[in-house]
PDB file of C-alpha atoms in Angstrom:
ATOM      1  CA  UNK O   1     -21.398  58.012  99.796  1.00  0.00           C
ATOM      2  CA  UNK O   2     -20.239  61.367  98.488  1.00  0.00           C
ATOM      3  CA  UNK O   3     -22.312  64.387  99.694  1.00  0.00           C
ATOM      4  CA  UNK O   4     -24.505  65.578  97.127  1.00  0.00           C
ATOM      5  CA  UNK O   5     -23.555  68.760  95.163  1.00  0.00           C
ATOM      6  CA  UNK O   6     -26.554  71.467  95.096  1.00  0.00           C
ATOM      7  CA  UNK O   7     -26.727  73.036  91.857  1.00  0.00           C
ATOM      8  CA  UNK O   8     -27.989  76.778  92.068  1.00  0.00           C
ATOM      9  CA  UNK O   9     -28.563  78.812  89.329  1.00  0.00           C
ATOM     10  CA  UNK O  10     -26.747  81.927  89.635  1.00  0.00           C
ATOM     11  CA  UNK O  11     -28.568  85.022  88.199  1.00  0.00           C
ATOM     12  CA  UNK O  12     -26.681  87.211  85.629  1.00  0.00           C
ATOM     13  CA  UNK O  13     -24.863  89.921  86.902  1.00  0.00           C
ATOM     14  CA  UNK O  14     -24.574  93.191  85.866  1.00  0.00           C
ATOM     15  CA  UNK O  15     -21.630  95.200  84.629  1.00  0.00           C
ATOM     16  CA  UNK O  16     -21.046  97.315  87.645  1.00  0.00           C
ATOM     17  CA  UNK O  17     -21.439  94.158  89.962  1.00  0.00           C
ATOM     18  CA  UNK O  18     -18.898  92.564  87.613  1.00  0.00           C
ATOM     19  CA  UNK O  19     -16.567  95.392  87.868  1.00  0.00           C
ATOM     20  CA  UNK O  20     -17.252  95.733  91.234  1.00  0.00           C
ATOM     21  CA  UNK O  21     -16.256  92.189  91.815  1.00  0.00           C
ATOM     22  CA  UNK O  22     -12.883  92.109  89.637  1.00  0.00           C
ATOM     23  CA  UNK O  23     -12.008  95.667  91.583  1.00  0.00           C
ATOM     24  CA  UNK O  24     -12.593  93.708  95.020  1.00  0.00           C
ATOM     25  CA  UNK O  25     -10.794  90.536  93.628  1.00  0.00           C
ATOM     26  CA  UNK O  26      -8.013  93.097  92.443  1.00  0.00           C
ATOM     27  CA  UNK O  27      -7.618  94.436  96.048  1.00  0.00           C
ATOM     28  CA  UNK O  28      -7.689  90.989  97.319  1.00  0.00           C
ATOM     29  CA  UNK O  29      -4.873  89.658  94.893  1.00  0.00           C
ATOM     30  CA  UNK O  30      -3.244  93.066  95.896  1.00  0.00           C
ATOM     31  CA  UNK O  31      -3.145  92.604  99.615  1.00  0.00           C
ATOM     32  CA  UNK O  32      -2.311  88.844  99.142  1.00  0.00           C
ATOM     33  CA  UNK O  33       1.119  90.005  96.926  1.00  0.00           C
ATOM     34  CA  UNK O  34       1.662  92.488  99.769  1.00  0.00           C
ATOM     35  CA  UNK O  35       0.982  90.101 102.422  1.00  0.00           C
ATOM     36  CA  UNK O  36       3.698  87.202 100.306  1.00  0.00           C
ATOM     37  CA  UNK O  37       6.149  90.580  99.952  1.00  0.00           C
ATOM     38  CA  UNK O  38       6.117  91.465 103.640  1.00  0.00           C
ATOM     39  CA  UNK O  39       6.646  87.959 104.694  1.00  0.00           C
ATOM     40  CA  UNK O  40       9.325  87.377 101.825  1.00  0.00           C
ATOM     41  CA  UNK O  41      11.146  90.880 103.595  1.00  0.00           C
ATOM     42  CA  UNK O  42      10.681  89.444 107.117  1.00  0.00           C
ATOM     43  CA  UNK O  43      12.197  85.797 106.293  1.00  0.00           C
ATOM     44  CA  UNK O  44      14.912  87.463 104.348  1.00  0.00           C
ATOM     45  CA  UNK O  45      15.588  89.947 107.474  1.00  0.00           C
ATOM     46  CA  UNK O  46      15.701  86.838 109.653  1.00  0.00           C
ATOM     47  CA  UNK O  47      17.887  85.307 107.229  1.00  0.00           C
ATOM     48  CA  UNK O  48      20.066  87.874 106.754  1.00  0.00           C
ATOM     49  CA  UNK O  49      20.235  88.497 110.774  1.00  0.00           C
ATOM     50  CA  UNK O  50      20.675  84.403 111.190  1.00  0.00           C
ATOM     51  CA  UNK O  51      23.857  84.717 108.559  1.00  0.00           C
ATOM     52  CA  UNK O  52      25.527  87.724 109.972  1.00  0.00           C
ATOM     53  CA  UNK O  53      25.017  85.604 113.707  1.00  0.00           C
ATOM     54  CA  UNK O  54      26.758  82.694 112.022  1.00  0.00           C
ATOM     55  CA  UNK O  55      29.448  84.821 110.247  1.00  0.00           C
ATOM     56  CA  UNK O  56      30.180  85.941 113.532  1.00  0.00           C
ATOM     57  CA  UNK O  57      30.294  83.005 115.226  1.00  0.00           C
ATOM     58  CA  UNK O  58      32.404  81.400 112.764  1.00  0.00           C
ATOM     59  CA  UNK O  59      34.769  84.801 113.181  1.00  0.00           C
ATOM     60  CA  UNK O  60      34.770  84.048 116.912  1.00  0.00           C
ATOM     61  CA  UNK O  61      36.038  80.508 116.801  1.00  0.00           C
ATOM     62  CA  UNK O  62      38.133  81.058 114.124  1.00  0.00           C
ATOM     63  CA  UNK O  63      40.057  83.577 116.227  1.00  0.00           C
ATOM     64  CA  UNK O  64      39.934  81.114 119.331  1.00  0.00           C
ATOM     65  CA  UNK O  65      41.109  78.493 117.232  1.00  0.00           C
ATOM     66  CA  UNK O  66      44.209  80.695 116.015  1.00  0.00           C
ATOM     67  CA  UNK O  67      45.020  81.909 119.617  1.00  0.00           C
ATOM     68  CA  UNK O  68      44.833  78.187 120.813  1.00  0.00           C
ATOM     69  CA  UNK O  69      47.305  76.988 117.852  1.00  0.00           C
ATOM     70  CA  UNK O  70      49.265  80.207 118.971  1.00  0.00           C
ATOM     71  CA  UNK O  71      49.647  79.432 122.481  1.00  0.00           C
ATOM     72  CA  UNK O  72      50.396  75.516 121.678  1.00  0.00           C
ATOM     73  CA  UNK O  73      53.045  76.642 119.323  1.00  0.00           C
ATOM     74  CA  UNK O  74      54.314  78.783 121.721  1.00  0.00           C
ATOM     75  CA  UNK O  75      54.272  75.620 124.566  1.00  0.00           C
ATOM     76  CA  UNK O  76      56.083  73.444 121.806  1.00  0.00           C
ATOM     77  CA  UNK O  77      58.575  75.874 121.051  1.00  0.00           C
ATOM     78  CA  UNK O  78      59.204  76.648 124.672  1.00  0.00           C
ATOM     79  CA  UNK O  79      59.273  72.476 125.575  1.00  0.00           C
ATOM     80  CA  UNK O  80      61.871  72.244 122.591  1.00  0.00           C
ATOM     81  CA  UNK O  81      63.982  75.041 123.698  1.00  0.00           C
ATOM     82  CA  UNK O  82      64.441  73.522 127.129  1.00  0.00           C
ATOM     83  CA  UNK O  83      64.818  69.905 125.807  1.00  0.00           C
ATOM     84  CA  UNK O  84      67.784  71.290 124.023  1.00  0.00           C
ATOM     85  CA  UNK O  85      69.042  72.821 126.889  1.00  0.00           C
ATOM     86  CA  UNK O  86      68.911  70.218 128.477  1.00  0.00           C
ATOM     87  CA  UNK O  87      70.699  68.068 125.831  1.00  0.00           C
ATOM     88  CA  UNK O  88      73.133  70.581 125.638  1.00  0.00           C
ATOM     89  CA  UNK O  89      73.743  70.230 129.437  1.00  0.00           C
ATOM     90  CA  UNK O  90      74.030  66.476 129.185  1.00  0.00           C
ATOM     91  CA  UNK O  91      76.495  66.720 126.291  1.00  0.00           C
ATOM     92  CA  UNK O  92      79.023  69.063 128.077  1.00  0.00           C
ATOM     93  CA  UNK O  93      78.636  66.823 130.867  1.00  0.00           C
ATOM     94  CA  UNK O  94      79.375  63.450 128.974  1.00  0.00           C
ATOM     95  CA  UNK O  95      82.516  65.215 127.382  1.00  0.00           C
ATOM     96  CA  UNK O  96      83.670  66.465 130.889  1.00  0.00           C
ATOM     97  CA  UNK O  97      83.549  62.984 131.943  1.00  0.00           C
ATOM     98  CA  UNK O  98      84.922  61.716 128.750  1.00  0.00           C
ATOM     99  CA  UNK O  99      87.832  63.842 129.263  1.00  0.00           C
ATOM    100  CA  UNK O 100      88.345  62.653 132.830  1.00  0.00           C
ATOM    101  CA  UNK O 101      88.250  58.930 131.964  1.00  0.00           C
ATOM    102  CA  UNK O 102      91.033  59.951 129.157  1.00  0.00           C
ATOM    103  CA  UNK O 103      92.880  61.653 131.294  1.00  0.00           C
ATOM    104  CA  UNK O 104      92.888  58.663 133.966  1.00  0.00           C
ATOM    105  CA  UNK O 105      93.527  56.040 131.270  1.00  0.00           C
ATOM    106  CA  UNK O 106      97.000  58.353 130.105  1.00  0.00           C
ATOM    107  CA  UNK O 107      97.508  58.637 133.945  1.00  0.00           C
ATOM    108  CA  UNK O 108      97.285  54.638 134.268  1.00  0.00           C
ATOM    109  CA  UNK O 109      99.417  54.029 131.035  1.00  0.00           C
ATOM    110  CA  UNK O 110     101.952  56.480 131.828  1.00  0.00           C
ATOM    111  CA  UNK O 111     102.329  54.287 135.478  1.00  0.00           C
ATOM    112  CA  UNK O 112     102.089  50.978 133.852  1.00  0.00           C
ATOM    113  CA  UNK O 113     104.979  51.763 131.512  1.00  0.00           C
ATOM    114  CA  UNK O 114     106.943  52.899 134.593  1.00  0.00           C
ATOM    115  CA  UNK O 115     106.334  50.070 136.380  1.00  0.00           C
ATOM    116  CA  UNK O 116     106.991  47.864 133.427  1.00  0.00           C
ATOM    117  CA  UNK O 117     110.293  49.523 133.325  1.00  0.00           C
ATOM    118  CA  UNK O 118     111.110  49.622 136.473  1.00  0.00           C
ATOM    119  CA  UNK O 119     110.024  45.795 136.839  1.00  0.00           C
ATOM    120  CA  UNK O 120     112.224  44.963 133.515  1.00  0.00           C
ATOM    121  CA  UNK O 121     115.444  46.772 135.557  1.00  0.00           C
ATOM    122  CA  UNK O 122     115.058  44.561 138.447  1.00  0.00           C
ATOM    123  CA  UNK O 123     114.685  41.282 136.743  1.00  0.00           C
ATOM    124  CA  UNK O 124     117.789  42.442 134.998  1.00  0.00           C
ATOM    125  CA  UNK O 125     119.425  43.312 137.849  1.00  0.00           C
ATOM    126  CA  UNK O 126     118.309  40.156 139.825  1.00  0.00           C
ATOM    127  CA  UNK O 127     119.556  37.701 136.832  1.00  0.00           C
ATOM    128  CA  UNK O 128     123.402  39.395 136.973  1.00  0.00           C
ATOM    129  CA  UNK O 129     122.846  38.768 141.001  1.00  0.00           C
ATOM    130  CA  UNK O 130     122.070  35.081 140.355  1.00  0.00           C
ATOM    131  CA  UNK O 131     124.595  34.545 137.389  1.00  0.00           C
ATOM    132  CA  UNK O 132     127.449  36.640 139.618  1.00  0.00           C
ATOM    133  CA  UNK O 133     126.990  33.792 142.498  1.00  0.00           C
TER     134      UNK O 133
END
């Protein structure tokens, strides 16, 4: 069951009492507005502080990321330079070996040709000897 309401009959209020009540209500409204304004100002101040801290952290993180990226780029660049240096050294070594192989092949070719000429002369001499007999 719902509670009963009591109906009280209010006595007529005089004009001065009405002005006092109105003034009192105006004071309360002004005080409430002041409280709301102070709360809004305090909230805005906290929000600005939080935003400033956030911006600072974002800048710090961005600076750290940029530093890490620069360090990585430097490491990668050094690694590439080292790889190119190794490849260059290996290329020179390969060219040197190819030169040695080419020189050896020419030497073998020259000796083979000389040997063929000597064998041809020897066979001709042997054939002449056999024909003379």
